[in-house]
XYZ file of C-alpha atoms in Angstrom:
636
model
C -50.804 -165.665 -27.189
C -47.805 -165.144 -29.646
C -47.807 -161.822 -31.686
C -47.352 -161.500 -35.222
C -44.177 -159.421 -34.384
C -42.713 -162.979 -32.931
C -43.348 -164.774 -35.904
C -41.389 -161.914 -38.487
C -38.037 -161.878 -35.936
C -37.412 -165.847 -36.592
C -37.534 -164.920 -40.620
C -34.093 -163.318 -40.551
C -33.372 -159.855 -41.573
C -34.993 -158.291 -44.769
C -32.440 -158.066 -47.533
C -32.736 -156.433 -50.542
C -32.548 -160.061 -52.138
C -35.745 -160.888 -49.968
C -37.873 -157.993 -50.918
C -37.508 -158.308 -54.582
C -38.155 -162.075 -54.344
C -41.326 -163.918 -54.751
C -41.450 -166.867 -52.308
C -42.123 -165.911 -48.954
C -39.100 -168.291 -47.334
C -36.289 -168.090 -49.544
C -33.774 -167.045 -47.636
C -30.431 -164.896 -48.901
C -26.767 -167.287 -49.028
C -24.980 -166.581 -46.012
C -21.292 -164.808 -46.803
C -19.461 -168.042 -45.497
C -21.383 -169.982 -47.916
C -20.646 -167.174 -51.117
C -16.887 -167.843 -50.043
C -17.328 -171.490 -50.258
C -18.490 -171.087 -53.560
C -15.610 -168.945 -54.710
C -12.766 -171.338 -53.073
C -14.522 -174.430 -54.918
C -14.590 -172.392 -58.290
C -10.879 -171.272 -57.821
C -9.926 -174.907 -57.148
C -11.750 -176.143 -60.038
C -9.816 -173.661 -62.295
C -6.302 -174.367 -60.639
C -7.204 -178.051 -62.017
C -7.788 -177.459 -65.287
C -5.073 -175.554 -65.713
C -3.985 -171.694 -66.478
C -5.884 -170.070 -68.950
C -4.169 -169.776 -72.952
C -2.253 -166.455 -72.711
C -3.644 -163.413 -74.377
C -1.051 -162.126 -77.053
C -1.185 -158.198 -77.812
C -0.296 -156.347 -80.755
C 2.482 -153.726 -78.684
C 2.923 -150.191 -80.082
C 6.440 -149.046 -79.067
C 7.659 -145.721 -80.135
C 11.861 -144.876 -80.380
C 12.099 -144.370 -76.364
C 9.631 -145.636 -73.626
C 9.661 -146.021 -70.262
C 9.249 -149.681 -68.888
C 6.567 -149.478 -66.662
C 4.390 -147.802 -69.818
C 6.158 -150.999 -71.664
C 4.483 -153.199 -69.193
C 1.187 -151.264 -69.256
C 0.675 -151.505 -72.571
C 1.744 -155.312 -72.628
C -0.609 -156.056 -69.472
C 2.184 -157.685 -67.765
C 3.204 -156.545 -64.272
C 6.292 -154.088 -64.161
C 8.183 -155.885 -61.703
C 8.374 -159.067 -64.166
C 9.659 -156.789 -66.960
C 11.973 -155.223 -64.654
C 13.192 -159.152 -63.299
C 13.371 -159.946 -67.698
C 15.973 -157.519 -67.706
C 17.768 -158.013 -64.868
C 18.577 -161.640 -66.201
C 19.199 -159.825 -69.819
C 22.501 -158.453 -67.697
C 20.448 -154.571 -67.533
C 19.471 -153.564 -64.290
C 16.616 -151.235 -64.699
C 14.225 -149.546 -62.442
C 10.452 -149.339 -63.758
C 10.458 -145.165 -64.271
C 13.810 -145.827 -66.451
C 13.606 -145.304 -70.419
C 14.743 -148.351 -72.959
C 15.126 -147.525 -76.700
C 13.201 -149.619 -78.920
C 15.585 -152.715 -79.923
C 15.631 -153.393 -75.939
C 11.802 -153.152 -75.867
C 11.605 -155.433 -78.783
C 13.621 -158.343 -76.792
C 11.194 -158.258 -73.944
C 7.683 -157.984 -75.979
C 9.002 -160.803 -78.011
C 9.944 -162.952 -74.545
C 6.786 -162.500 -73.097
C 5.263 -163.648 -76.275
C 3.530 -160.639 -77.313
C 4.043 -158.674 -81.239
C 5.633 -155.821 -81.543
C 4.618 -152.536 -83.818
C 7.370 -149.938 -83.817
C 6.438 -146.757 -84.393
C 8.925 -143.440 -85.069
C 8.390 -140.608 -82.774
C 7.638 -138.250 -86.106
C 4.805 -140.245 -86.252
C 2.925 -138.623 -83.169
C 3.440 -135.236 -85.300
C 0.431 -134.008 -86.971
C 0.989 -133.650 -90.698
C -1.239 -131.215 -92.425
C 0.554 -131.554 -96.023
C -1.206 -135.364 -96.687
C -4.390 -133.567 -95.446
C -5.415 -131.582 -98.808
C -9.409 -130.651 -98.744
C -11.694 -132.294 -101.880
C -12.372 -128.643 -103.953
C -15.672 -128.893 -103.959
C -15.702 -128.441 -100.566
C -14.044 -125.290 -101.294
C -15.525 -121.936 -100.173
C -14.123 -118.493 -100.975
C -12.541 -116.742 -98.208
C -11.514 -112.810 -97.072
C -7.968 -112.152 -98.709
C -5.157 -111.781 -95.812
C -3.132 -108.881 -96.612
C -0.358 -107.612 -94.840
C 1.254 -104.116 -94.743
C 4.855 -104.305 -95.479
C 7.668 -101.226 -95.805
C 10.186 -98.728 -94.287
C 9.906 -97.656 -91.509
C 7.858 -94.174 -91.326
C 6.677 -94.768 -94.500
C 2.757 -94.662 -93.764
C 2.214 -98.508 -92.927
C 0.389 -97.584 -89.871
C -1.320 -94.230 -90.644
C -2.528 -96.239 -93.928
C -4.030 -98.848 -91.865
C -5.752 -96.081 -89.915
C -7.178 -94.524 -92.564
C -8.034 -97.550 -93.869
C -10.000 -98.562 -90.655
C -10.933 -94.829 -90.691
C -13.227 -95.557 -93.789
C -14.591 -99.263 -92.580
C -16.982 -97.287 -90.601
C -18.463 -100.363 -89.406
C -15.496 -100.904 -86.360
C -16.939 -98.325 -84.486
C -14.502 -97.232 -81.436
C -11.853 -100.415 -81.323
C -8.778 -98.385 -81.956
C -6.829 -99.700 -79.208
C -7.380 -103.522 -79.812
C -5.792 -103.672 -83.125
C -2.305 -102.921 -81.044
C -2.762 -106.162 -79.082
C -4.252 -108.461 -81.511
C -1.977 -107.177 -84.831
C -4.677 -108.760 -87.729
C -8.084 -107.456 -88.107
C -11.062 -107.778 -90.500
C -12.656 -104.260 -92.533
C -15.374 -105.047 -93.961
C -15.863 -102.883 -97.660
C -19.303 -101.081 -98.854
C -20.327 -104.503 -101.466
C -20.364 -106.831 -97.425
C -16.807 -108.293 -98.352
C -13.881 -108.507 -96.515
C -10.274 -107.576 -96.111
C -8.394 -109.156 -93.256
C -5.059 -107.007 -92.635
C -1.899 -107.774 -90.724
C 0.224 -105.470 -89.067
C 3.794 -106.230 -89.161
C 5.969 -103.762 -87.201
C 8.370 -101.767 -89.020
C 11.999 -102.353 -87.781
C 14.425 -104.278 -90.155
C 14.743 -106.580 -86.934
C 10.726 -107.846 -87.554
C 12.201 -109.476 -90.824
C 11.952 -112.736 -88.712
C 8.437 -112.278 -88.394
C 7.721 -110.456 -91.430
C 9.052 -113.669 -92.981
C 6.982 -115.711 -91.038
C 3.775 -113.452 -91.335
C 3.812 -113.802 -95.789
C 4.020 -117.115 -94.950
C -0.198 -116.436 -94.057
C -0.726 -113.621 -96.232
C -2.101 -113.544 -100.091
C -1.231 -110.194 -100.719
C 1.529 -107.730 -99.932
C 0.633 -104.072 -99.928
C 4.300 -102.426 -100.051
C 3.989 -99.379 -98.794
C 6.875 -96.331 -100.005
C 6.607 -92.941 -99.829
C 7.005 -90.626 -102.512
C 9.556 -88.434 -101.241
C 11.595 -90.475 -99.466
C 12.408 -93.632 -102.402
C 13.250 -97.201 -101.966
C 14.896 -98.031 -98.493
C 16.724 -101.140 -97.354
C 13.335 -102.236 -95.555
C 11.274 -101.806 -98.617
C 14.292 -104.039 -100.562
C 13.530 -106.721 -97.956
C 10.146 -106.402 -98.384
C 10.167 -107.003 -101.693
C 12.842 -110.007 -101.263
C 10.628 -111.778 -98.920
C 7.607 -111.672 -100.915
C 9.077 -112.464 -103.773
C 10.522 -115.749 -101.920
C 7.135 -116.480 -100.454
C 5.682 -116.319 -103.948
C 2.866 -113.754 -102.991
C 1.437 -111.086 -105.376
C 2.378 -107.903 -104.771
C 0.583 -104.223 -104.845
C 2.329 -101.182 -104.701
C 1.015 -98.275 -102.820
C 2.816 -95.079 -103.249
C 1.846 -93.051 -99.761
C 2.581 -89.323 -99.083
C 1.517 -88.062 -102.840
C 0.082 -84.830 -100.745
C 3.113 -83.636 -100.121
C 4.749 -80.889 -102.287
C 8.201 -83.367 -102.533
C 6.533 -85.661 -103.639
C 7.784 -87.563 -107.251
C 5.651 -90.870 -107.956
C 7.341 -91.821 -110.811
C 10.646 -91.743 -109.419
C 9.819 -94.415 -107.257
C 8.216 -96.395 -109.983
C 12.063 -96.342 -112.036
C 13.410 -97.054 -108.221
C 11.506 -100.190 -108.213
C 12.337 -101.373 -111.862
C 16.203 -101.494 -110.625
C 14.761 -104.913 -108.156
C 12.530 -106.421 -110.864
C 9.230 -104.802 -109.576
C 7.374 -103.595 -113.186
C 4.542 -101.444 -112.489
C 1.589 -101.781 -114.962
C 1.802 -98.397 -116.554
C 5.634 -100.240 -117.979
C 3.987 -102.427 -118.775
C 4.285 -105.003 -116.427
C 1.710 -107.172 -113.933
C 1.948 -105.201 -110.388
C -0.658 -102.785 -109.422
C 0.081 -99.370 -108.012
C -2.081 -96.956 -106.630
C -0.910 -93.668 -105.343
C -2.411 -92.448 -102.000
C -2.195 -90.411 -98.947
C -3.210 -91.552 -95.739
C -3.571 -88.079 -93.862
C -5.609 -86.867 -96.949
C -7.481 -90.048 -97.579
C -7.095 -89.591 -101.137
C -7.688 -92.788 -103.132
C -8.581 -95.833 -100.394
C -11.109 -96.819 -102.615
C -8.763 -97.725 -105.425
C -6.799 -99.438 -103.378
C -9.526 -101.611 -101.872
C -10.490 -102.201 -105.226
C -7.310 -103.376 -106.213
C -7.023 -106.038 -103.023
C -10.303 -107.057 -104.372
C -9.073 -107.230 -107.993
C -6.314 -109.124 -106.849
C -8.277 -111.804 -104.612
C -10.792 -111.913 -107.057
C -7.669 -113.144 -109.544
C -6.273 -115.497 -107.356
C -9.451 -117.385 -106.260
C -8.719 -117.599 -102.907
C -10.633 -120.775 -100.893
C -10.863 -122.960 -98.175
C -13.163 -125.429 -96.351
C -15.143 -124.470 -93.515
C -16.355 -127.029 -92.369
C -13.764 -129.253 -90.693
C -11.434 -128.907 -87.805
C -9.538 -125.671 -87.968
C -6.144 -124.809 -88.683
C -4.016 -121.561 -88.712
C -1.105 -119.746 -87.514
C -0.370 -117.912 -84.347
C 0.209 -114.119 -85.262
C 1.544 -113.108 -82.212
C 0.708 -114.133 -78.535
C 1.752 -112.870 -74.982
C 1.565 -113.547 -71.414
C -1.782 -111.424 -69.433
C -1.431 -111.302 -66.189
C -5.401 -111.902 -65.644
C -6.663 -113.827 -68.170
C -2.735 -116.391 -68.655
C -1.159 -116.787 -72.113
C -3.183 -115.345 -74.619
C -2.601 -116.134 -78.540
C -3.552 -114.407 -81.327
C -4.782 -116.835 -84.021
C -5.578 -116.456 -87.918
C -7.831 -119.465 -88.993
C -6.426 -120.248 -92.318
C -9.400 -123.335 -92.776
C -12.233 -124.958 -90.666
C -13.649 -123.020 -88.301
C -12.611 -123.025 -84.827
C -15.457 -123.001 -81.968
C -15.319 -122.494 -78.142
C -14.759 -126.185 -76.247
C -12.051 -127.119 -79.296
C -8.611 -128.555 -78.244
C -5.582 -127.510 -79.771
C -2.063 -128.139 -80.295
C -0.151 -124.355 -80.826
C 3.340 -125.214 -81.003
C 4.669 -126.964 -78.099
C 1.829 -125.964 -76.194
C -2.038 -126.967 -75.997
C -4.812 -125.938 -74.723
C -8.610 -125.799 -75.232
C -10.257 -122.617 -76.669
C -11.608 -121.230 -73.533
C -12.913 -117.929 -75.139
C -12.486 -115.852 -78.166
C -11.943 -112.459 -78.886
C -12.145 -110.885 -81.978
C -10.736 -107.406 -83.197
C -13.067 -105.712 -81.798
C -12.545 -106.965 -78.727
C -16.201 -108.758 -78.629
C -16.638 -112.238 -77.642
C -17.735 -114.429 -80.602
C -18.134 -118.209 -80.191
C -16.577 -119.350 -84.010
C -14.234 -117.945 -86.489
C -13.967 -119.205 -89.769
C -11.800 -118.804 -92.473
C -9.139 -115.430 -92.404
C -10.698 -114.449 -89.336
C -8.149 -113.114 -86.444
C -9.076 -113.866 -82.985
C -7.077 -113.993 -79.725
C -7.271 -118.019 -78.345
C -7.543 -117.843 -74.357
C -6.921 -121.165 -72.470
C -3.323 -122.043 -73.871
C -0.929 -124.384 -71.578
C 2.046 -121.519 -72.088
C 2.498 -118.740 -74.570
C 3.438 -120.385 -78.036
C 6.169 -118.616 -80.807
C 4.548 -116.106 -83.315
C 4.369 -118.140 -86.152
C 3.777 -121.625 -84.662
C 0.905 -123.763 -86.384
C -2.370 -123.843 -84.871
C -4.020 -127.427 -84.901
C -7.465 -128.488 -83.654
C -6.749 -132.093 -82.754
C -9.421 -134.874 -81.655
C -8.945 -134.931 -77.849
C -6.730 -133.825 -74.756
C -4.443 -136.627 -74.386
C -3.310 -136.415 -78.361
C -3.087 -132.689 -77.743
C -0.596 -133.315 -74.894
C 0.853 -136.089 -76.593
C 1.995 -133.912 -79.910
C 2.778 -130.557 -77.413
C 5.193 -132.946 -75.667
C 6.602 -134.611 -78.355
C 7.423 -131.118 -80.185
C 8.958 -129.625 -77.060
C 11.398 -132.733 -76.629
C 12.611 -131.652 -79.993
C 12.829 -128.229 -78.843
C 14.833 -129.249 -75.985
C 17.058 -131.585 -77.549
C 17.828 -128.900 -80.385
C 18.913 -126.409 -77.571
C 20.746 -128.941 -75.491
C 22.535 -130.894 -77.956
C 26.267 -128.633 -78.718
C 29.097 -130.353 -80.354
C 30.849 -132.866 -77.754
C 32.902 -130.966 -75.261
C 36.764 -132.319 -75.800
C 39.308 -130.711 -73.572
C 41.509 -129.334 -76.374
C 38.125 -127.045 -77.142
C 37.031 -126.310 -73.911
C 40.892 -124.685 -73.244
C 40.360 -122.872 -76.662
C 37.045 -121.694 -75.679
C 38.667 -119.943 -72.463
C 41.394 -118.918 -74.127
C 39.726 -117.169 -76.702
C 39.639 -113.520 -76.307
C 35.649 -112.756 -77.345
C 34.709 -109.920 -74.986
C 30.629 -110.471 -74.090
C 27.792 -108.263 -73.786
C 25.422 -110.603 -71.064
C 21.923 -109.240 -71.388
C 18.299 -110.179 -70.000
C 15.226 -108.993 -71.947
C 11.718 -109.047 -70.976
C 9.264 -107.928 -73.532
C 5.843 -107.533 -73.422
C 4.825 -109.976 -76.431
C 6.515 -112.663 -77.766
C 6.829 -111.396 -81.644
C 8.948 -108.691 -79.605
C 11.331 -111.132 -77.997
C 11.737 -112.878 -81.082
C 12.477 -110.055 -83.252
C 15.024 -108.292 -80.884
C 16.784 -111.252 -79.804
C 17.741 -111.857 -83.788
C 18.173 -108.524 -84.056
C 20.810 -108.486 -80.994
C 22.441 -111.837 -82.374
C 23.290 -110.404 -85.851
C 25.344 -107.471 -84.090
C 28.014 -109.390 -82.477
C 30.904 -109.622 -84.222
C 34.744 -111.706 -83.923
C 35.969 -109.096 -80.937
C 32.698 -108.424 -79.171
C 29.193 -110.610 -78.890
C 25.803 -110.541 -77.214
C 25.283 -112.873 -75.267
C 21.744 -113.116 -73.792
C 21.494 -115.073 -70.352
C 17.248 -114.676 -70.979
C 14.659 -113.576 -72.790
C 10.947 -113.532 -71.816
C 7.057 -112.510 -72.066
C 5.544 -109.767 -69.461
C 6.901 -108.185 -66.360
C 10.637 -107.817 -64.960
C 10.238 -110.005 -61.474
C 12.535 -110.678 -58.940
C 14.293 -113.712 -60.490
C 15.510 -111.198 -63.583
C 16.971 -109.180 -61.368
C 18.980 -111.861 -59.352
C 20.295 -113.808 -62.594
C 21.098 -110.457 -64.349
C 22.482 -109.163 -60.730
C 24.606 -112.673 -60.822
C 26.300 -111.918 -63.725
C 26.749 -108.177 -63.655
C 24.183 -107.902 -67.196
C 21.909 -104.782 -67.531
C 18.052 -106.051 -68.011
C 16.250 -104.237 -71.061
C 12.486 -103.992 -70.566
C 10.407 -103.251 -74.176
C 7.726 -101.787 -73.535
C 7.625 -103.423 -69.773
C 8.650 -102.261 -66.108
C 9.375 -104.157 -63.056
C 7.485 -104.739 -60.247
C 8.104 -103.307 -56.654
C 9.832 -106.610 -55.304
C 12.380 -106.452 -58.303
C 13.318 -102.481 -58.345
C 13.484 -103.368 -54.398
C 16.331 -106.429 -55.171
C 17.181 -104.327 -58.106
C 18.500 -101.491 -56.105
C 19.957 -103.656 -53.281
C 22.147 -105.542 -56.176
C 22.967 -102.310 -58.138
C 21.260 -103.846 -61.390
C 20.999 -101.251 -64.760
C 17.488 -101.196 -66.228
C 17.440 -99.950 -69.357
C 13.375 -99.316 -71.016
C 12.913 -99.217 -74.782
C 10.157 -98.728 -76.858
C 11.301 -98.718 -80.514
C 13.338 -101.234 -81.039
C 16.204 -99.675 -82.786
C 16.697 -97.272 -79.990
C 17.450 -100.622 -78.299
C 20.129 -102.116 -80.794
C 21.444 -98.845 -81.251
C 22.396 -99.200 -77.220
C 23.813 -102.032 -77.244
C 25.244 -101.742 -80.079
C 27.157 -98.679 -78.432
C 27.874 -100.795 -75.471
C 29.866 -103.276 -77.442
C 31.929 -100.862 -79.068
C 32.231 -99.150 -75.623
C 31.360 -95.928 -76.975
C 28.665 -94.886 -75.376
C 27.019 -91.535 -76.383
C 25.589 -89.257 -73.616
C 24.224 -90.788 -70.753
C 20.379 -90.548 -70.618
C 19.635 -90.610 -67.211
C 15.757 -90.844 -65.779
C 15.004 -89.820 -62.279
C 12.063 -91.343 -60.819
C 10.355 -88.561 -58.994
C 7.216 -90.090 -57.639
C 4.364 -92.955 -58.001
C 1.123 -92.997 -57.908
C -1.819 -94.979 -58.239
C -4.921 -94.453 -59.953
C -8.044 -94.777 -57.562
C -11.291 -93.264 -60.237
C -11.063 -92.091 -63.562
C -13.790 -89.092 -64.656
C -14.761 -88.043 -67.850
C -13.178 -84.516 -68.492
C -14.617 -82.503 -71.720
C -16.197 -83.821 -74.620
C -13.317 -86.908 -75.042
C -10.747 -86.477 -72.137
C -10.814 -88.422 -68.820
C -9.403 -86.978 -65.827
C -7.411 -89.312 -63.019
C -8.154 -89.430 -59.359
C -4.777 -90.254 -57.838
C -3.359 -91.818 -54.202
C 0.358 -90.225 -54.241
C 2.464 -93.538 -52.831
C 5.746 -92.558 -53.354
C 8.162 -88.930 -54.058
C 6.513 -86.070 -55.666
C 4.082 -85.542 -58.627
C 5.218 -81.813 -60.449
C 3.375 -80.442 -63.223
C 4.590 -80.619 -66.730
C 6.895 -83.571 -66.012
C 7.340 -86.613 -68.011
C 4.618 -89.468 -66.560
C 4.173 -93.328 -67.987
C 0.973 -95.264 -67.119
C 1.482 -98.703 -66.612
C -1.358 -101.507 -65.905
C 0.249 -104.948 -64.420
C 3.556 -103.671 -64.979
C 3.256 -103.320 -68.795
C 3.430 -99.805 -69.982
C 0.234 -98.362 -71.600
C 1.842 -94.839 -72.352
C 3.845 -92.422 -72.071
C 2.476 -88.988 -71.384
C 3.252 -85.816 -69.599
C 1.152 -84.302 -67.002
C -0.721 -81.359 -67.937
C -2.342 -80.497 -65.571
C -2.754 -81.049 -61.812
C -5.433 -80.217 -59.002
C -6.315 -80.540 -55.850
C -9.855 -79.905 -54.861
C -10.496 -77.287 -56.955
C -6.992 -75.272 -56.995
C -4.537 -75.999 -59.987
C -1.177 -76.737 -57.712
C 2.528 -77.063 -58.545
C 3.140 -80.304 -56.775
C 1.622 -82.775 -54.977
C 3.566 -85.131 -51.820
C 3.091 -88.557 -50.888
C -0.263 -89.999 -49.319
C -2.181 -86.907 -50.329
C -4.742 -87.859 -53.342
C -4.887 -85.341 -56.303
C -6.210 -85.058 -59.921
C -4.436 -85.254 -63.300
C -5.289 -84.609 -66.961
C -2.451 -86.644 -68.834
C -1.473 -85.276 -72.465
C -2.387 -87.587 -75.287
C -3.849 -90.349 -73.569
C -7.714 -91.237 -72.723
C -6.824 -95.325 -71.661
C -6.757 -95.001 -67.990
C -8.298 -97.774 -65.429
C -8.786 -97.635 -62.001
C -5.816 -99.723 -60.637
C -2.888 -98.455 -63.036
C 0.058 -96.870 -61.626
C 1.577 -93.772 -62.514
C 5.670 -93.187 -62.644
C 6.933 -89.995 -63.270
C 10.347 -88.747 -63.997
C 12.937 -86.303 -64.979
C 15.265 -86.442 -67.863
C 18.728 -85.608 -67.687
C 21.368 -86.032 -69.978
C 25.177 -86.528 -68.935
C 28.502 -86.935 -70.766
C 29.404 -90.038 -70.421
C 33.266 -90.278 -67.843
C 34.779 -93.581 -67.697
């Protein structure tokens, strides 16, 4: 007899269709008889005709491209592109129109058009004012202003010196330039550090652009100096209050009131003659009086009533930012209002990002930052200008939207010169300008910035600077060949190259030149255009090394176990550490071992170990360069 088994094979196969179902027989539609179904539908619709036409409101901003055109019409590209053909324009689809031509074909294919400007995609923070009762009061921002070697930074040390609450995070501050001291009532004090050199002006304009308070710093035996005249000019054009501390009152040449007359001569009225500025005499070795002055930053905020909302998206100002070779373009933010939060996109300039990490200046991570609080931004797109304005912005495709609209500006500003006529271009070749052609690398961008305006202002009618590029971290190969190209010495601040480019570099006969202060640096140059150049300082490189283990040595020194790669390391010679290529310091070896015995010298692919003079940042990894100082008389 028949199995059961017999009976299930005629049923077909099981579909999912015939599992879920009830009745026992139905059986699934074959796939010929679906695409029966489908051709009768499609000839029913061909019948009654096309369907009515949808019409679309079309946003079209100054330029666009005309397959984004047709995208945002819903029309296919290649009919947009056959539209203009007829119109007498032959266009491919990745080809931009301006906005009159756009308008002609949205209007043809029957849709509306909406034009927009391209200052439109710009975010515009001045319509954006906050309600004030949403108002909260916020740490003052003050920034340190004055000559230089007038105190700025050993009065920012002391001051950091009595916020005991910052523990051991003396080297951050360099990097990140703001940070937060926190006074005995649980208030705080946010403070800037702007560098001293006139050349900073650029930022130091920029900077009281954040700032509520200017603490000018002069020293009382040394007067008024053309930095502390700026100083006092820029405030007094940024419309910031102004306190007056008078520094170096410990020493025995010291005259106080002098400087208070000084400082009537540029309108600055101290209150004891009867005028509205506070001054507070102090001595940043000594530590004498911090507390007034504290008290009268607090005095002052407490005056001006300083607020802002925290709770919204943030904004604020980029206070300096640089390249890291680890961790990518790194930006040091002050949150002016809202808080910013890990996970939040931004807009910095002509770059964007989203906030990856934060650090703060302490160098701990901390998830938010409110309101005058400094932190360094990781996860930037590139390394935005010191001073750019830092948006929090709704999502990643407005982010990218604004970053590329603002660095089409950017690049039409530095392409668009006046129209080249022949009669100028002869002129321009016949003129008799002599040029300086430099490259710079720097090691943050406030640097660049500063020394590039610096170098601009010193060329004159005969003789100009004329810098073929400027940029943020190492010197690499590619310096080296442009600067080798067109015969220009490259000027590292506070950077070195890397092996590949003193390799090129000494293949191609290219001049380094390394600064650290940067009017050592205009001072060169400035030398170099008048083509009298002083005595030649000339540094031979004697040996490298690299740092394999660092020990603790003593109570607070660490010791360095070295691998010798290159030359000779000597005793007592001159020795810069230097992590990623960017120089940490410059130190002298004081003393050297191996094993136990103190030796003399020490050759290549031996390992050794050094105590460095005035220095305790060492890593594993960091290289060591040391050299010899000569200097020559100059022949030419």
């Amino acid at each position: 007899s028949r199995g059961r088994g017999d009976e299930q094979r005629h049923r077909g196969k099981l579909t999912v269709t015939r599992a879920l179902s009830d009745e026992d027989d139905s059986r699934a539609r074959s796939l010929a008889a679906l695409r029966r179904a489908r051709e009768k539908e499609k000839r029913h619709h061909m019948e009654a005709g096309p369907s009515a036409k949808q019409v679309r409101d079309v946003i079209v901003p100054e330029a666009i491209t005309v397959q984004d055109l047709a995208n945002r019409m819903a029309e296919r590209g290649a009919d947009l592109v056959k539209a203009l053909f007829k119109m007498g324009m032959p266009v491919t689809l990745t080809q931009t129109i301006d906005q009159d031509t756009a308008e002609l074909l949205v209007t043809e294919f029957g849709h509306n058009i909406k034009r927009v400007s391209e200052s439109d995609i710009d975010i515009d923070t001045s319509a954006d004012v906050d309600a004030p009762e949403t108002l909260k009061s916020r740490p003052a921002v003050v920034t340190i202003m004055g000559h230089v070697d007038h105190g700025k930074t050993s009065l920012l040390d002391a001051i950091r010196g009595a916020d005991v609450v910052s523990g051991e995070a003396g080297g951050i501050t360099q990097h990140i330039g703001a940070y937060q001291v926190t006074l005995p009532d649980k208030s705080k004090i946010t403070f800037l550090d702007t560098p001293g050199h006139e050349a900073f002006s650029e930022m130091r304009a920029r900077g009281a652009n954040v700032t509520d308070i200017v603490i000018l710093v002069v020293a009382a035996d040394d007067g008024l100096r053309p930095q502390t005249i700026e100083a006092i000019n820029h405030t007094r054009a940024a419309g910031v209050p102004m306190i007056v501390a008078i520094n170096k009152i410990d020493k025995p040449e010291a005259k106080p009131q002098k400087v208070r007359e000084e400082l009537l001569q540029h309108e600055v009225i101290v209150e004891d003659m009867g005028g509205d500025v506070q001054d507070v005499e102090v001595s940043a070795t000594k530590k004498t009086n911090l507390d007034k002055l504290l008290e009268a930053i607090q005095l002052q905020s407490e005056i001006l009533e300083i607020k802002a909302n925290p709770d919204r998206p943030a904004e604020g100002t980029v206070v300096e930012a640089k390249l890291d070779k680890g961790r990518g373009p790194l930006a040091t933010v002050l949150v002016q209002r809202g808080t910013l939060r890990v996970g939040d996109v931004f807009v910095a300039g002509a770059s964007s990002g989203k906030v990856r990490a934060m650090i703060d200046d302490k160098g701990r991570q901390v998830k938010e930052a409110g309101p005058s609080v400094p932190v360094e931004v990781l996860g930037l797109s590139a390394v935005p200008a010191a001073g750019d304005a830092f948006t929090v912005v709704e999502n990643e495709a407005r982010a990218r939207e604004v970053a590329s609209y603002r660095q089409g500006v950017l690049d039409k500003k530095r392409t668009t010169s006046a129209p080249v006529s022949l009669e100028n271009m002869f002129a321009n070749h016949a003129s008799t300008t002599a040029e300086v052609p430099l490259v710079i690398k720097a090691d943050v961008h406030g640097s660049i910035e500063a020394i590039v305006h610096a170098l601009n202002r010193l060329s004159t009618d005969e003789v100009k600077v004329r810098i073929l590029h400027s940029g943020v971290g190492a010197i690499t190969e590619s310096d080296v060949t442009l600067a080798s190209a067109s015969g220009a010495p490259i000027i590292g601040f506070n950077v070195r190259p890397n092996a590949k480019a003193r390799e090129v570099a000494e293949r191609n006969k290219v001049e380094f030149r390394y600064y650290d202060v940067i009017y050592h640096l205009t001072d060169w140059v400035k030398s170099a255009m008048a083509g009298e150049l002083g005595p030649e300082i000339i540094e031979t490189v004697v040996g490298r090394a690299e740092v394999r283990e660092v020990f603790p040595a003593g109570k607070k020194d660490k010791a360095a176990g070295l691998l010798v790669t290159e030359g000779v390391i000597r005793k007592g010679l001159n020795a810069r550490l230097t992590r990623e290529d960017v120089i940490v310091s410059k130190t002298t070896i004081s003393s050297l071992r191996r094993f136990k015995d103190d030796v003399a010298e020490v050759r290549a692919g031996l390992e050794c170990g050094v105590m460095l003079a005035d220095t305790n940042d060492i890593k594993a990894g960091d290289m060591l360069e040391v050299f010899e100082v000569e200097e020559r008389a100059r022949t030419l």
